[in-house]
């Protein structure tokens, strides 16, 4: 607790003549994070795990064909405990849990590689999903392809990020068009709503009617026609965008499949590191920030819980009693009843 105890001086201020302190800063998390001792705590943690990723890569990737599950799990767990031992506040079992959360997935891949060889990393195979037929019976049906070891999305993020960004931009434009159409729809006057909204379909746009009346020869008010033409133009753009999205998605899948099937050993090593090692090291590296955030949340919760002090309550009670006494003094009626109220207020 030493590393963070000094941060308390930056957070709390003692109340004069009172046996308690109050939070003196607006942003508790920023204040704790800026504390020199907290920064040293984070630096020491980073130093302790500086070569952790290299060690995992050496043991699990470079020597993948020699890994023995139980022995390796014990060795890596002991290594984690050794690194954390001198560090305050960090729960070694939380770090071990991070390893455990990823271990079965890692070992599943390693078992395949040890059985089939490194060539398994180049295999692309059919992917299946479970669906219910018309009778409600679940059955397995084809659902594209997947890498036996290498996930398509991982390979795409590493080698085809530009293509992914392009697909994202198209998808966002498709969604934006829906919003633009809704904006025009919301601008319909009463006559336009009656003519172009389908009451039987929860007020959905009547596409056929809109497309007909948007044509040049249609006898429609100019302002209305401008709205209809704008909607049709947006629908046309969206239709083309959807076709482009489908086409480019298929192209990316083909590129991804080809890339997986032609990965060399250096690329396989780098991808296995990203799939197996990086999720573990990233989660462990985030532990100090999680500790600090937990502390900040606890301080903030206490501050909010005791924001109304005993002194405040006493003051408000006295004020309320005085207000009530003033009101009672203005009453007329039974003398004994009024005296009774006055005594009740004093009590």
Short mmCIF file of C-alpha atoms in Angstrom, two decimals:
data_model
loop_
_atom_site.label_atom_id
_atom_site.label_comp_id
_atom_site.label_asym_id
_atom_site.label_seq_id
_atom_site.Cartn_x
_atom_site.Cartn_y
_atom_site.Cartn_z
CA UNK A 1 0.00 0.00 0.00
CA UNK A 2 3.08 2.26 0.39
CA UNK A 3 3.08 3.27 -3.26
CA UNK A 4 -0.40 4.70 -3.11
CA UNK A 5 -0.61 5.85 0.50
CA UNK A 6 1.26 9.04 -0.33
CA UNK A 7 -1.32 9.82 -2.98
CA UNK A 8 -3.81 10.31 -0.15
CA UNK A 9 -2.08 13.57 0.71
CA UNK A 10 -2.94 14.84 -2.77
CA UNK A 11 -6.56 13.73 -2.51
CA UNK A 12 -7.73 14.50 1.03
CA UNK A 13 -7.73 17.66 3.14
CA UNK A 14 -8.28 17.58 6.91
CA UNK A 15 -11.31 19.50 8.16
CA UNK A 16 -10.44 22.07 10.85
CA UNK A 17 -11.52 20.99 14.37
CA UNK A 18 -13.15 17.85 12.94
CA UNK A 19 -12.10 14.19 13.19
CA UNK A 20 -12.34 13.55 9.46
CA UNK A 21 -11.00 14.64 6.07
CA UNK A 22 -12.74 15.47 2.83
CA UNK A 23 -11.82 15.03 -0.83
CA UNK A 24 -10.19 18.23 -2.05
CA UNK A 25 -9.91 17.48 -5.79
CA UNK A 26 -12.49 17.29 -8.55
CA UNK A 27 -10.92 14.43 -10.55
CA UNK A 28 -9.68 11.72 -8.19
CA UNK A 29 -8.36 9.41 -10.92
CA UNK A 30 -6.28 12.13 -12.59
CA UNK A 31 -4.86 13.20 -9.23
CA UNK A 32 -3.84 9.67 -8.27
CA UNK A 33 -2.36 9.01 -11.72
CA UNK A 34 -0.27 12.19 -11.54
CA UNK A 35 1.23 11.29 -8.16
CA UNK A 36 4.99 10.60 -8.32
CA UNK A 37 4.77 7.44 -6.20
CA UNK A 38 1.98 6.06 -8.35
CA UNK A 39 4.03 6.74 -11.47
CA UNK A 40 6.94 4.89 -9.85
CA UNK A 41 4.61 1.99 -9.01
CA UNK A 42 3.57 1.72 -12.67
CA UNK A 43 7.18 2.03 -13.86
CA UNK A 44 8.29 -0.75 -11.52
CA UNK A 45 5.51 -2.99 -12.79
CA UNK A 46 6.50 -2.31 -16.41
CA UNK A 47 10.13 -3.11 -15.60
CA UNK A 48 9.19 -6.36 -13.88
CA UNK A 49 7.33 -7.54 -16.99
CA UNK A 50 9.61 -5.94 -19.59
CA UNK A 51 10.74 -9.24 -21.13
CA UNK A 52 7.60 -11.23 -20.31
CA UNK A 53 6.34 -11.24 -23.91
CA UNK A 54 9.73 -12.37 -25.19
CA UNK A 55 9.80 -15.18 -22.66
CA UNK A 56 6.32 -16.39 -23.64
CA UNK A 57 7.18 -16.24 -27.33
CA UNK A 58 10.35 -18.23 -26.73
CA UNK A 59 8.60 -20.95 -24.74
CA UNK A 60 5.30 -21.23 -26.65
CA UNK A 61 6.03 -20.15 -30.23
CA UNK A 62 9.69 -20.89 -30.88
CA UNK A 63 9.42 -24.28 -29.15
CA UNK A 64 5.79 -25.00 -29.98
CA UNK A 65 6.47 -28.62 -30.95
CA UNK A 66 8.10 -29.34 -27.58
CA UNK A 67 5.49 -27.75 -25.28
CA UNK A 68 4.17 -30.00 -22.51
CA UNK A 69 0.96 -28.46 -21.21
CA UNK A 70 1.13 -29.06 -17.45
CA UNK A 71 4.86 -28.44 -17.21
CA UNK A 72 4.62 -25.23 -19.24
CA UNK A 73 1.66 -23.94 -17.27
CA UNK A 74 3.54 -24.48 -14.00
CA UNK A 75 6.67 -22.78 -15.33
CA UNK A 76 4.85 -19.71 -16.69
CA UNK A 77 2.71 -19.39 -13.57
CA UNK A 78 5.83 -19.50 -11.37
CA UNK A 79 7.42 -16.85 -13.58
CA UNK A 80 4.38 -14.57 -13.16
CA UNK A 81 4.41 -15.01 -9.37
CA UNK A 82 8.15 -14.25 -9.26
CA UNK A 83 7.72 -11.01 -11.19
CA UNK A 84 4.80 -9.85 -9.06
CA UNK A 85 6.25 -10.83 -5.66
CA UNK A 86 8.05 -7.50 -4.96
CA UNK A 87 5.20 -5.38 -6.31
CA UNK A 88 2.60 -3.98 -3.87
CA UNK A 89 -1.14 -4.04 -4.49
CA UNK A 90 -1.06 -6.37 -7.50
CA UNK A 91 -2.91 -9.64 -6.95
CA UNK A 92 -0.77 -12.48 -8.31
CA UNK A 93 -3.83 -14.70 -8.62
CA UNK A 94 -5.54 -12.11 -10.81
CA UNK A 95 -2.50 -12.28 -13.11
CA UNK A 96 -2.63 -16.07 -13.03
CA UNK A 97 -6.34 -15.90 -13.94
CA UNK A 98 -5.46 -13.88 -17.04
CA UNK A 99 -3.14 -16.68 -18.15
CA UNK A 100 -5.81 -19.28 -17.33
CA UNK A 101 -8.45 -17.42 -19.35
CA UNK A 102 -6.33 -17.76 -22.50
CA UNK A 103 -4.54 -21.03 -21.81
CA UNK A 104 -7.03 -23.53 -23.22
CA UNK A 105 -7.27 -21.65 -26.52
CA UNK A 106 -3.48 -21.57 -26.80
CA UNK A 107 -3.13 -25.23 -25.94
CA UNK A 108 -5.85 -26.19 -28.40
CA UNK A 109 -3.83 -24.64 -31.22
CA UNK A 110 -0.59 -26.15 -29.96
CA UNK A 111 -2.15 -29.61 -29.86
CA UNK A 112 -3.19 -29.26 -33.52
CA UNK A 113 0.30 -28.08 -34.52
CA UNK A 114 1.96 -30.90 -32.60
CA UNK A 115 -0.37 -33.41 -34.31
CA UNK A 116 -0.43 -32.01 -37.86
CA UNK A 117 2.75 -29.97 -38.04
CA UNK A 118 3.24 -26.25 -38.74
CA UNK A 119 1.39 -26.69 -42.03
CA UNK A 120 -1.82 -26.55 -40.03
CA UNK A 121 -1.24 -22.79 -39.79
CA UNK A 122 -1.77 -22.57 -43.56
CA UNK A 123 -5.02 -24.55 -43.63
CA UNK A 124 -8.32 -22.89 -44.52
CA UNK A 125 -11.37 -25.06 -43.92
CA UNK A 126 -15.19 -24.83 -44.06
CA UNK A 127 -16.91 -23.05 -41.19
CA UNK A 128 -20.29 -24.19 -39.89
CA UNK A 129 -23.06 -22.75 -37.75
CA UNK A 130 -26.14 -24.18 -36.06
CA UNK A 131 -29.55 -23.11 -37.35
CA UNK A 132 -33.09 -24.33 -36.77
CA UNK A 133 -35.06 -25.75 -39.68
CA UNK A 134 -38.77 -25.15 -40.23
CA UNK A 135 -39.55 -27.84 -37.65
CA UNK A 136 -37.39 -26.19 -35.00
CA UNK A 137 -34.67 -28.84 -35.21
CA UNK A 138 -31.11 -27.52 -35.02
CA UNK A 139 -28.75 -28.59 -37.75
CA UNK A 140 -25.25 -27.68 -38.88
CA UNK A 141 -24.98 -25.71 -42.11
CA UNK A 142 -22.02 -24.19 -43.99
CA UNK A 143 -21.10 -20.63 -43.00
CA UNK A 144 -18.12 -19.67 -45.10
CA UNK A 145 -14.50 -20.54 -44.31
CA UNK A 146 -12.03 -20.13 -41.46
CA UNK A 147 -8.39 -20.70 -40.74
CA UNK A 148 -7.70 -23.85 -38.80
CA UNK A 149 -5.24 -21.90 -36.65
CA UNK A 150 -5.15 -18.38 -38.08
CA UNK A 151 -8.35 -16.34 -37.62
CA UNK A 152 -9.45 -14.41 -40.70
CA UNK A 153 -9.96 -11.20 -38.71
CA UNK A 154 -6.44 -11.32 -37.27
CA UNK A 155 -4.86 -11.82 -40.70
CA UNK A 156 -7.02 -9.02 -42.11
CA UNK A 157 -6.02 -6.54 -39.39
CA UNK A 158 -2.34 -7.32 -39.95
CA UNK A 159 -2.21 -7.45 -43.75
CA UNK A 160 -5.39 -5.84 -45.08
CA UNK A 161 -6.21 -2.95 -42.76
CA UNK A 162 -6.72 -0.61 -45.71
CA UNK A 163 -9.34 -2.92 -47.16
CA UNK A 164 -11.05 -3.22 -43.77
CA UNK A 165 -11.15 0.56 -43.43
CA UNK A 166 -12.73 0.75 -46.87
CA UNK A 167 -15.47 -1.71 -45.88
CA UNK A 168 -16.09 0.23 -42.68
CA UNK A 169 -16.46 3.48 -44.64
CA UNK A 170 -19.00 1.89 -46.99
CA UNK A 171 -20.97 0.40 -44.08
CA UNK A 172 -21.05 3.74 -42.31
CA UNK A 173 -22.30 5.46 -45.47
CA UNK A 174 -25.07 2.87 -45.86
CA UNK A 175 -26.17 3.57 -42.29
CA UNK A 176 -25.90 7.35 -42.76
CA UNK A 177 -28.21 7.18 -45.78
CA UNK A 178 -30.92 5.69 -43.59
CA UNK A 179 -30.65 8.73 -41.36
CA UNK A 180 -30.81 11.13 -44.29
CA UNK A 181 -33.91 9.43 -45.65
CA UNK A 182 -35.53 9.62 -42.21
CA UNK A 183 -34.77 13.35 -42.07
CA UNK A 184 -36.63 13.92 -45.35
CA UNK A 185 -39.48 11.70 -44.16
CA UNK A 186 -39.79 13.74 -40.95
CA UNK A 187 -40.15 16.85 -43.12
CA UNK A 188 -43.23 15.49 -44.90
CA UNK A 189 -46.34 17.63 -44.57
CA UNK A 190 -49.69 16.05 -43.74
CA UNK A 191 -50.63 15.39 -47.38
CA UNK A 192 -47.24 13.82 -48.11
CA UNK A 193 -47.51 11.61 -45.03
CA UNK A 194 -50.93 10.40 -46.11
CA UNK A 195 -49.73 9.72 -49.66
CA UNK A 196 -46.28 8.21 -49.11
CA UNK A 197 -46.40 6.49 -45.74
CA UNK A 198 -47.86 2.98 -45.49
CA UNK A 199 -50.19 2.96 -42.48
CA UNK A 200 -50.33 -0.83 -42.56
CA UNK A 201 -46.57 -1.03 -42.13
CA UNK A 202 -46.12 1.30 -39.14
CA UNK A 203 -45.69 4.37 -41.30
CA UNK A 204 -42.93 2.92 -43.48
CA UNK A 205 -42.19 4.67 -46.75
CA UNK A 206 -44.17 3.41 -49.74
CA UNK A 207 -41.22 2.78 -52.05
CA UNK A 208 -43.21 2.01 -55.18
CA UNK A 209 -45.37 5.13 -54.88
CA UNK A 210 -42.33 7.32 -54.16
CA UNK A 211 -40.39 5.98 -57.14
CA UNK A 212 -43.34 6.54 -59.48
CA UNK A 213 -44.01 10.09 -58.31
CA UNK A 214 -40.33 11.00 -58.40
CA UNK A 215 -40.26 10.55 -62.19
CA UNK A 216 -40.16 13.72 -64.35
CA UNK A 217 -43.64 13.30 -65.86
CA UNK A 218 -45.40 12.64 -62.54
CA UNK A 219 -47.96 15.31 -61.63
CA UNK A 220 -46.63 16.27 -58.18
CA UNK A 221 -46.02 19.56 -56.41
CA UNK A 222 -42.43 20.79 -57.08
CA UNK A 223 -41.49 20.85 -53.40
CA UNK A 224 -42.82 17.35 -52.90
CA UNK A 225 -41.08 16.08 -56.02
CA UNK A 226 -37.75 17.45 -54.78
CA UNK A 227 -38.16 15.43 -51.59
CA UNK A 228 -39.09 12.28 -53.49
CA UNK A 229 -36.21 12.67 -55.93
CA UNK A 230 -33.79 13.12 -53.03
CA UNK A 231 -35.09 9.96 -51.37
CA UNK A 232 -34.84 7.93 -54.60
CA UNK A 233 -31.30 9.22 -55.19
CA UNK A 234 -30.31 8.14 -51.69
CA UNK A 235 -31.87 4.72 -52.22
CA UNK A 236 -29.98 4.33 -55.48
CA UNK A 237 -26.73 5.31 -53.77
CA UNK A 238 -27.42 2.88 -50.94
CA UNK A 239 -28.19 0.05 -53.36
CA UNK A 240 -24.89 0.59 -55.16
CA UNK A 241 -23.06 0.83 -51.85
CA UNK A 242 -24.53 -2.47 -50.67
CA UNK A 243 -23.44 -4.17 -53.89
CA UNK A 244 -19.96 -2.68 -53.55
CA UNK A 245 -19.80 -3.83 -49.92
CA UNK A 246 -20.76 -7.37 -50.86
CA UNK A 247 -18.26 -7.45 -53.74
CA UNK A 248 -15.37 -6.02 -51.71
CA UNK A 249 -16.15 -8.31 -48.78
CA UNK A 250 -15.87 -11.36 -51.03
CA UNK A 251 -12.64 -9.99 -52.51
CA UNK A 252 -11.19 -9.51 -49.02
CA UNK A 253 -12.17 -13.02 -47.99
CA UNK A 254 -10.41 -14.39 -51.08
CA UNK A 255 -7.29 -12.33 -50.32
CA UNK A 256 -7.33 -13.50 -46.71
CA UNK A 257 -7.64 -17.14 -47.69
CA UNK A 258 -4.76 -16.81 -50.15
CA UNK A 259 -2.61 -15.06 -47.55
CA UNK A 260 -3.18 -17.74 -44.92
CA UNK A 261 -2.36 -20.50 -47.40
CA UNK A 262 0.94 -18.82 -48.36
CA UNK A 263 2.17 -17.62 -44.93
CA UNK A 264 5.87 -18.28 -44.40
CA UNK A 265 7.40 -19.32 -41.07
CA UNK A 266 8.35 -15.77 -40.10
CA UNK A 267 4.77 -14.56 -40.70
CA UNK A 268 3.33 -17.55 -38.85
CA UNK A 269 5.55 -16.81 -35.85
CA UNK A 270 4.45 -13.16 -35.77
CA UNK A 271 0.76 -14.07 -36.06
CA UNK A 272 0.96 -16.72 -33.34
CA UNK A 273 2.51 -14.08 -31.11
CA UNK A 274 -0.41 -11.74 -31.79
CA UNK A 275 -2.98 -14.51 -31.25
CA UNK A 276 -1.50 -16.24 -28.20
CA UNK A 277 0.90 -13.89 -26.45
CA UNK A 278 -0.32 -10.34 -26.95
CA UNK A 279 -3.77 -10.86 -25.33
CA UNK A 280 -2.07 -12.20 -22.18
CA UNK A 281 0.63 -9.53 -21.94
CA UNK A 282 -1.81 -6.72 -22.76
CA UNK A 283 -4.19 -7.78 -20.00
CA UNK A 284 -1.40 -8.16 -17.45
CA UNK A 285 0.11 -4.80 -18.43
CA UNK A 286 -3.25 -3.16 -17.71
CA UNK A 287 -3.32 -4.42 -14.10
CA UNK A 288 -1.73 -1.32 -12.50
CA UNK A 289 -4.26 0.95 -14.18
CA UNK A 290 -7.04 -1.33 -12.94
CA UNK A 291 -5.72 -1.08 -9.38
CA UNK A 292 -5.57 2.71 -9.60
CA UNK A 293 -9.05 2.93 -11.14
CA UNK A 294 -10.46 0.71 -8.37
CA UNK A 295 -8.90 2.96 -5.73
CA UNK A 296 -10.23 6.08 -7.44
CA UNK A 297 -13.73 4.60 -7.64
CA UNK A 298 -13.61 3.67 -3.95
CA UNK A 299 -12.53 7.18 -2.95
CA UNK A 300 -15.21 8.75 -5.14
CA UNK A 301 -17.88 6.47 -3.71
CA UNK A 302 -16.87 7.38 -0.16
CA UNK A 303 -16.86 11.06 -1.02
CA UNK A 304 -20.36 10.81 -2.44
CA UNK A 305 -21.62 8.66 0.43
CA UNK A 306 -20.44 11.13 3.07
CA UNK A 307 -20.95 14.31 1.06
CA UNK A 308 -23.66 15.25 3.57
CA UNK A 309 -21.81 15.44 6.92
CA UNK A 310 -23.19 15.17 10.43
CA UNK A 311 -22.56 18.89 10.79
CA UNK A 312 -24.66 19.56 7.67
CA UNK A 313 -27.48 17.42 9.03
CA UNK A 314 -27.45 19.23 12.38
CA UNK A 315 -27.46 22.60 10.64
CA UNK A 316 -30.33 21.66 8.33
CA UNK A 317 -32.31 20.22 11.25
CA UNK A 318 -31.89 23.41 13.26
CA UNK A 319 -32.98 25.47 10.27
CA UNK A 320 -36.05 23.31 9.75
CA UNK A 321 -36.97 23.55 13.43
CA UNK A 322 -36.71 27.31 13.33
CA UNK A 323 -38.88 27.52 10.22
CA UNK A 324 -41.50 25.31 11.82
CA UNK A 325 -41.36 27.33 15.05
CA UNK A 326 -41.96 30.52 13.07
CA UNK A 327 -45.00 28.95 11.43
CA UNK A 328 -46.41 27.69 14.74
CA UNK A 329 -46.01 31.16 16.28
CA UNK A 330 -48.36 32.47 13.62
CA UNK A 331 -51.11 29.96 14.44
CA UNK A 332 -54.26 30.92 16.27
CA UNK A 333 -56.65 28.62 18.06
CA UNK A 334 -56.52 26.36 21.08
CA UNK A 335 -53.81 27.69 23.42
CA UNK A 336 -52.88 24.29 24.83
CA UNK A 337 -52.61 22.71 21.38
CA UNK A 338 -50.27 25.47 20.20
CA UNK A 339 -48.10 25.09 23.33
CA UNK A 340 -47.95 21.38 22.68
CA UNK A 341 -46.70 21.94 19.14
CA UNK A 342 -44.06 24.35 20.40
CA UNK A 343 -42.78 21.80 22.94
CA UNK A 344 -42.74 19.09 20.25
CA UNK A 345 -40.56 21.27 18.03
CA UNK A 346 -38.10 21.90 20.91
CA UNK A 347 -37.89 18.21 21.60
#
